[in-house]
Short mmCIF file of C-alpha atoms and ligand atoms in Angstrom, two decimals:
data_model
loop_
_atom_site.label_atom_id
_atom_site.label_comp_id
_atom_site.label_asym_id
_atom_site.label_seq_id
_atom_site.Cartn_x
_atom_site.Cartn_y
_atom_site.Cartn_z
CA MET A 20 9.51 -5.61 8.31
CA ASP A 21 9.69 -2.64 6.80
CA GLU A 22 13.15 -1.59 4.24
CA THR A 23 15.54 -0.31 6.72
CA ALA A 24 15.00 -3.54 8.92
CA LEU A 25 15.33 -5.57 6.04
CA ALA A 26 18.07 -4.13 4.33
CA ALA A 27 20.05 -4.30 9.00
CA HIS A 28 18.62 -8.26 8.19
CA PHE A 29 20.90 -8.11 5.12
CA ASP A 30 23.93 -6.73 6.65
CA ALA A 31 24.17 -8.11 9.63
CA THR A 32 23.94 -12.13 7.89
CA ILE A 33 26.64 -10.84 5.50
CA ALA A 34 28.13 -9.68 8.75
CA GLY A 35 27.88 -12.95 10.65
CA ASP A 36 29.34 -14.85 6.60
CA GLN A 37 25.51 -17.04 7.18
CA ARG A 38 24.05 -17.45 3.48
CA ILE A 39 21.40 -15.14 1.89
CA GLU A 40 18.51 -17.73 0.56
CA PRO A 41 16.84 -16.67 -2.44
CA ARG A 42 13.81 -15.90 -0.49
CA ASP A 43 16.30 -13.75 1.58
CA TRP A 44 15.48 -9.90 1.25
CA MET A 45 18.85 -9.37 -0.79
CA PRO A 46 19.25 -5.11 -1.75
CA GLU A 47 19.30 -5.42 -5.99
CA ALA A 48 22.80 -4.46 -6.38
CA TYR A 49 23.49 -7.55 -5.06
CA ARG A 50 21.51 -9.19 -6.91
CA ARG A 51 21.99 -7.46 -9.91
CA THR A 52 25.52 -8.42 -9.66
CA LEU A 53 25.41 -11.73 -8.91
CA ILE A 54 23.07 -12.40 -11.94
CA ARG A 55 26.34 -10.67 -13.71
CA GLN A 56 28.43 -13.13 -12.39
CA ILE A 57 27.02 -16.07 -12.41
CA ALA A 58 25.50 -16.10 -15.90
CA GLN A 59 28.68 -14.52 -17.26
CA HIS A 60 30.14 -18.31 -15.24
CA ALA A 61 27.67 -20.30 -16.61
CA HIS A 62 28.30 -19.02 -20.11
CA SER A 63 32.56 -19.75 -19.82
CA GLU A 64 31.25 -23.11 -18.98
CA ILE A 65 29.09 -23.70 -22.21
CA ILE A 66 31.65 -21.77 -24.92
CA GLY A 67 34.33 -23.36 -22.76
CA MET A 68 32.97 -27.14 -24.39
CA GLN A 69 34.03 -25.80 -27.76
CA PRO A 70 37.87 -25.48 -27.98
CA GLU A 71 37.95 -29.06 -26.71
CA GLY A 72 35.21 -29.73 -27.89
CA ASN A 73 37.41 -29.28 -31.43
CA TRP A 74 39.96 -32.18 -30.54
CA ILE A 75 36.87 -35.13 -29.36
CA ARG A 76 37.05 -36.66 -32.70
CA ARG A 77 40.73 -36.59 -33.65
CA ALA A 78 41.72 -37.69 -29.94
CA PRO A 79 44.74 -40.70 -30.54
CA SER A 80 43.18 -43.56 -29.02
CA LEU A 81 40.10 -44.54 -27.67
CA ARG A 82 41.01 -43.65 -24.09
CA ARG A 83 41.76 -40.21 -24.93
CA LYS A 84 38.66 -40.03 -26.43
CA ALA A 85 36.61 -41.21 -23.35
CA ILE A 86 38.47 -38.91 -20.87
CA LEU A 87 38.02 -35.21 -23.03
CA LEU A 88 34.75 -37.03 -23.69
CA ALA A 89 34.39 -36.74 -19.70
CA LYS A 90 35.54 -33.29 -19.21
CA VAL A 91 33.76 -32.18 -21.72
CA GLN A 92 30.25 -32.73 -20.42
CA ASP A 93 31.10 -32.03 -16.98
CA GLU A 94 31.82 -28.70 -18.26
CA ALA A 95 27.68 -28.60 -19.38
CA GLY A 96 26.70 -29.48 -15.96
CA HIS A 97 28.89 -27.51 -14.43
CA GLY A 98 26.80 -24.65 -17.33
CA LEU A 99 22.86 -26.08 -16.22
CA TYR A 100 24.46 -25.90 -12.12
CA LEU A 101 24.89 -22.27 -13.29
CA TYR A 102 22.16 -21.50 -14.46
CA ALA A 103 19.66 -23.06 -12.19
CA ALA A 104 21.57 -20.35 -9.39
CA ALA A 105 20.96 -17.93 -11.79
CA GLU A 106 17.02 -18.73 -11.94
CA THR A 107 16.93 -18.42 -7.62
CA LEU A 108 17.70 -15.24 -8.15
CA GLY A 109 14.30 -13.81 -11.07
CA VAL A 110 15.37 -14.79 -14.32
CA ASP A 111 15.06 -17.04 -17.30
CA ARG A 112 17.22 -18.92 -18.60
CA GLU A 113 15.84 -18.21 -21.72
CA GLU A 114 16.97 -14.83 -21.26
CA LEU A 115 20.52 -15.52 -20.34
CA THR A 116 20.70 -17.84 -23.55
CA GLU A 117 19.73 -14.70 -25.19
CA LYS A 118 21.92 -12.01 -23.91
CA LEU A 119 25.02 -14.13 -23.96
CA ILE A 120 24.46 -15.03 -27.82
CA SER A 121 23.66 -11.23 -28.82
CA GLY A 122 26.62 -10.37 -26.85
CA ARG A 123 25.37 -8.21 -24.09
CA GLN A 124 26.93 -10.71 -21.50
CA LYS A 125 30.11 -12.37 -21.45
CA TYR A 126 32.06 -14.82 -21.15
CA SER A 127 35.97 -15.63 -19.98
CA SER A 128 37.75 -14.53 -22.75
CA ILE A 129 40.26 -17.02 -22.52
CA PHE A 130 38.14 -19.51 -24.46
CA ASN A 131 38.50 -17.25 -27.32
CA TYR A 132 41.68 -18.28 -27.99
CA PRO A 133 42.38 -20.98 -30.38
CA THR A 134 43.10 -24.81 -29.88
CA LEU A 135 45.91 -26.11 -32.67
CA SER A 136 47.87 -29.06 -31.06
CA TYR A 137 45.74 -32.16 -28.84
CA ALA A 138 48.40 -30.37 -26.36
CA ASP A 139 46.26 -27.89 -26.07
CA VAL A 140 44.12 -30.02 -24.17
CA GLY A 141 46.58 -31.21 -21.99
CA VAL A 142 48.14 -27.81 -21.04
CA ILE A 143 44.18 -26.33 -20.51
CA GLY A 144 43.47 -28.73 -17.91
CA TRP A 145 46.81 -28.20 -16.68
CA LEU A 146 46.52 -24.23 -16.64
CA VAL A 147 42.72 -22.96 -17.53
CA ASP A 148 41.34 -25.19 -15.19
CA GLY A 149 44.04 -24.94 -12.63
CA ALA A 150 43.33 -21.33 -12.94
CA ALA A 151 39.73 -22.25 -12.68
CA ILE A 152 39.85 -23.92 -9.38
CA CYS A 153 42.06 -20.70 -8.33
CA ASN A 154 38.91 -18.59 -8.55
CA GLN A 155 36.27 -21.00 -7.64
CA VAL A 156 37.39 -22.58 -4.68
CA PRO A 157 36.61 -18.71 -2.61
CA LEU A 158 33.26 -19.19 -3.83
CA CYS A 159 32.37 -22.20 -2.11
CA ARG A 160 32.43 -19.76 0.62
CA CYS A 161 30.15 -17.09 -1.50
CA SER A 162 27.33 -15.12 0.58
CA TYR A 163 24.87 -16.48 -1.76
CA GLY A 164 23.75 -19.70 -0.99
CA PRO A 165 22.59 -21.24 -4.40
CA TYR A 166 26.06 -20.55 -5.79
CA ALA A 167 28.29 -22.05 -2.95
CA ARG A 168 26.78 -24.23 -2.95
CA ALA A 169 27.03 -25.45 -6.90
CA MET A 170 30.53 -25.07 -6.61
CA VAL A 171 31.35 -27.66 -3.99
CA ARG A 172 30.62 -30.37 -6.56
CA ILE A 173 31.96 -28.05 -9.74
CA CYS A 174 34.95 -28.03 -7.79
CA LYS A 175 35.23 -31.37 -7.38
CA GLU A 176 34.93 -31.90 -11.47
CA GLU A 177 37.48 -29.14 -11.79
CA SER A 178 40.20 -30.79 -10.28
CA PHE A 179 39.80 -33.86 -11.31
CA HIS A 180 39.76 -32.30 -15.32
CA GLN A 181 43.58 -30.57 -13.93
CA ARG A 182 44.34 -34.00 -13.45
CA GLN A 183 43.70 -35.39 -16.50
CA GLY A 184 45.67 -32.50 -18.23
CA TYR A 185 48.87 -32.86 -16.07
CA GLU A 186 48.44 -36.53 -16.51
CA LEU A 187 48.45 -36.09 -20.50
CA LEU A 188 50.69 -33.84 -20.42
CA LEU A 189 53.66 -36.02 -17.82
CA ALA A 190 52.23 -38.95 -20.59
CA MET A 191 53.65 -36.32 -23.86
CA VAL A 192 56.72 -35.19 -22.44
CA ASN A 193 57.92 -38.76 -21.11
CA GLY A 194 57.08 -39.57 -25.01
CA THR A 195 58.56 -37.98 -28.46
CA ASP A 196 60.61 -34.68 -29.09
CA ALA A 197 58.21 -33.59 -31.15
CA GLN A 198 55.78 -34.72 -28.35
CA ARG A 199 57.69 -32.54 -25.62
CA GLU A 200 57.62 -29.43 -28.42
CA MET A 201 53.87 -29.31 -28.49
CA VAL A 202 54.27 -29.35 -25.08
CA GLN A 203 56.29 -26.46 -24.66
CA GLU A 204 54.24 -24.77 -27.76
CA SER A 205 51.32 -25.54 -25.87
CA THR A 206 52.33 -23.21 -22.67
CA ASN A 207 53.63 -20.60 -24.50
CA ARG A 208 50.74 -19.70 -26.35
CA PHE A 209 48.61 -21.35 -22.53
CA TRP A 210 50.44 -19.11 -20.26
CA TRP A 211 49.71 -15.36 -20.83
CA PRO A 212 45.39 -16.64 -21.30
CA SER A 213 45.66 -17.63 -18.77
CA LEU A 214 47.21 -15.19 -16.38
CA MET A 215 44.56 -13.23 -18.24
CA MET A 216 41.85 -15.30 -16.62
CA PHE A 217 41.91 -13.10 -13.06
CA GLY A 218 41.01 -10.12 -14.56
CA PRO A 219 42.78 -6.58 -14.57
CA PRO A 220 44.96 -5.47 -12.34
CA ASP A 221 43.32 -4.89 -8.25
CA GLY A 222 44.66 -0.74 -9.71
CA ASP A 223 42.16 -1.70 -12.98
CA SER A 224 38.82 -3.61 -10.89
CA PRO A 225 36.83 -1.34 -10.23
CA ASN A 226 33.64 -3.76 -8.29
CA THR A 227 35.99 -5.44 -6.43
CA ARG A 228 35.42 -3.47 -3.54
CA GLN A 229 32.50 -4.27 -3.19
CA SER A 230 32.59 -7.65 -3.80
CA MET A 231 34.15 -8.06 -1.23
CA ASP A 232 32.15 -6.11 0.82
CA TRP A 233 29.78 -8.17 -0.13
CA GLY A 234 31.26 -11.57 0.34
CA ILE A 235 30.30 -12.02 -2.91
CA LYS A 236 34.37 -12.30 -3.80
CA ARG A 237 36.50 -13.47 -1.14
CA HIS A 238 40.03 -12.17 -2.93
CA THR A 239 41.35 -9.73 -4.71
CA ASN A 240 42.40 -10.69 -8.92
CA ASP A 241 46.43 -9.98 -7.71
CA GLU A 242 45.44 -12.13 -4.69
CA LEU A 243 44.48 -15.15 -6.80
CA ARG A 244 46.80 -14.79 -10.53
CA GLN A 245 49.66 -14.83 -8.12
CA ARG A 246 48.26 -17.84 -5.66
CA PHE A 247 48.22 -18.98 -8.76
CA VAL A 248 51.42 -18.58 -10.26
CA ASP A 249 53.36 -19.96 -7.12
CA MET A 250 51.42 -23.33 -7.35
CA THR A 251 52.15 -23.94 -10.86
CA VAL A 252 55.66 -22.93 -11.51
CA PRO A 253 56.89 -26.20 -9.36
CA GLN A 254 54.35 -28.64 -11.91
CA ALA A 255 55.72 -26.88 -14.50
CA GLU A 256 59.65 -27.49 -13.43
CA ALA A 257 58.14 -31.28 -12.86
CA LEU A 258 56.89 -31.56 -16.69
CA GLY A 259 60.12 -29.51 -17.48
CA VAL A 260 58.44 -26.94 -19.65
CA THR A 261 59.65 -23.64 -19.41
CA LEU A 262 57.13 -20.72 -18.91
CA PRO A 263 56.83 -17.67 -21.49
CA ASP A 264 58.89 -15.34 -19.22
CA PRO A 265 61.93 -14.22 -18.17
CA GLY A 266 60.61 -11.82 -15.25
CA LEU A 267 59.71 -15.09 -13.28
CA ARG A 268 62.13 -16.41 -10.15
CA TRP A 269 61.09 -16.43 -6.90
CA ASN A 270 61.29 -13.88 -3.95
CA ALA A 271 62.29 -15.22 -1.01
CA GLU A 272 61.85 -12.01 1.22
CA ARG A 273 57.98 -11.93 -0.49
CA GLY A 274 57.84 -15.20 -0.16
CA HIS A 275 55.69 -16.01 -3.31
CA TYR A 276 56.99 -15.34 -7.60
CA ASP A 277 57.77 -12.65 -9.01
CA PHE A 278 55.77 -11.70 -12.72
CA SER A 279 55.96 -10.03 -15.19
CA GLU A 280 52.73 -8.37 -16.20
CA PRO A 281 50.07 -10.10 -19.16
CA ASP A 282 49.63 -7.45 -21.99
CA TRP A 283 46.45 -6.03 -21.47
CA ASP A 284 45.66 -4.52 -23.79
CA GLU A 285 45.23 -8.06 -25.53
CA PHE A 286 42.92 -8.77 -22.83
CA LYS A 287 40.32 -5.73 -22.96
CA ALA A 288 40.71 -6.41 -27.34
CA VAL A 289 39.64 -9.70 -26.25
CA ILE A 290 36.80 -9.45 -23.83
CA SER A 291 35.74 -6.07 -26.03
CA GLY A 292 35.45 -8.98 -28.90
CA SER A 293 37.74 -8.96 -30.96
CA GLY A 294 39.91 -11.93 -30.20
CA PRO A 295 40.98 -14.64 -32.77
CA CYS A 296 37.58 -16.73 -32.31
CA ASN A 297 35.10 -14.33 -30.76
CA ALA A 298 33.13 -14.68 -33.48
CA GLN A 299 33.37 -18.01 -34.63
CA ARG A 300 32.53 -19.17 -30.69
CA LEU A 301 29.49 -16.85 -30.39
CA ALA A 302 28.56 -17.90 -33.79
CA GLN A 303 28.61 -22.05 -32.97
CA ARG A 304 26.92 -21.20 -30.04
CA ARG A 305 24.20 -19.73 -31.69
CA ARG A 306 23.68 -22.34 -34.28
CA ALA A 307 23.72 -24.78 -31.96
CA HIS A 308 20.98 -22.53 -29.60
CA GLU A 309 18.46 -22.49 -33.22
CA GLU A 310 20.03 -26.52 -33.81
CA GLY A 311 18.86 -27.25 -30.70
CA ALA A 312 15.06 -25.50 -30.95
CA TRP A 313 12.53 -28.54 -31.05
CA VAL A 314 14.29 -30.09 -27.91
CA ARG A 315 13.31 -27.58 -25.97
CA ALA A 316 9.42 -27.24 -27.60
CA ALA A 317 8.90 -31.27 -26.73
CA ALA A 318 10.53 -30.40 -23.12
CA GLN A 319 7.72 -27.81 -23.14
CA ALA A 320 4.97 -29.78 -25.16
CA TYR A 321 5.45 -32.65 -22.29
CA ALA A 322 5.86 -30.56 -19.62
CA GLU A 323 2.26 -29.67 -20.58
CA LYS A 324 1.29 -32.53 -20.45
CA GLN A 325 2.14 -34.02 -17.53
CA ALA A 326 0.94 -30.26 -15.90
CA SER A 327 -3.03 -31.02 -17.14
CA ARG A 328 -2.47 -35.17 -16.80
CA THR A 329 -1.88 -34.11 -12.89
CA ALA A 330 -4.65 -31.60 -12.92
CA ALA A 331 -7.07 -33.79 -13.93
CA ALA A 332 -5.57 -36.09 -11.77
FE1 LIG B 411 34.32 -25.82 -15.49
FE1 LIG B 412 37.00 -27.43 -16.35
#
């Protein structure tokens, strides 16, 4: 087939809501957009292990420690599925890691905020994993097959993350006044950064249209943000926690909650590297990568030995 016929076949596959697979022809811009998005997603999973990993050694009980360990390990797994999905597009994981640690590729802004108390473990599960679920469930229907399939498993695990967070918060709000204050204080810090996880407002998100036409994205940033707010308000009420937005109220006409604008200047500062923990997160990732060099070298040597044995046989 010549390129026009291949492009027509691609367009028909997208229009018919079928999946594009690694072997299929795809426009270069589609490939580049997916590599950027999947890499950014993979980096977020891996960097996202840091704020919570910070609390593993200080978990208040063996039970809480086991839950948190399992959750942080899941995030490592998510990163690995996603790097593998990105590799089907012809990039190398080594190259993506290089781009992350040199600051040329981004990760979610939310992980540049510090975790200051154990309540943050609960609030991150509730709000951050909750926002991730809103963002990621539609990605299970993404037009690129390997990404969509990776998201199915990731979403199941994310819903465990959300529930473990909520369960921790329920225990805390049924505890002492000091524990209730910890939950409220943590919610105050994480509410706005969680809303920012959906990205800039639609008017300021130039790539959304193209990504929706390609079936990579299914809803706009503002639609997903609204869905998250609508889902979270009743959960906050059940916890007895106040969301820190005086503009938050039910709008019967729209059938949705109204809410105030996040501070988009803060968002821009954080994604461009000036958030409270950007430098620390990257330094830690760089150090872990360097310290893992011997593991990669050993795995490589083992693979070569196996390959030469197979060749000899
Ligand atoms: Fe995850
Ligand atoms: Fe998660």
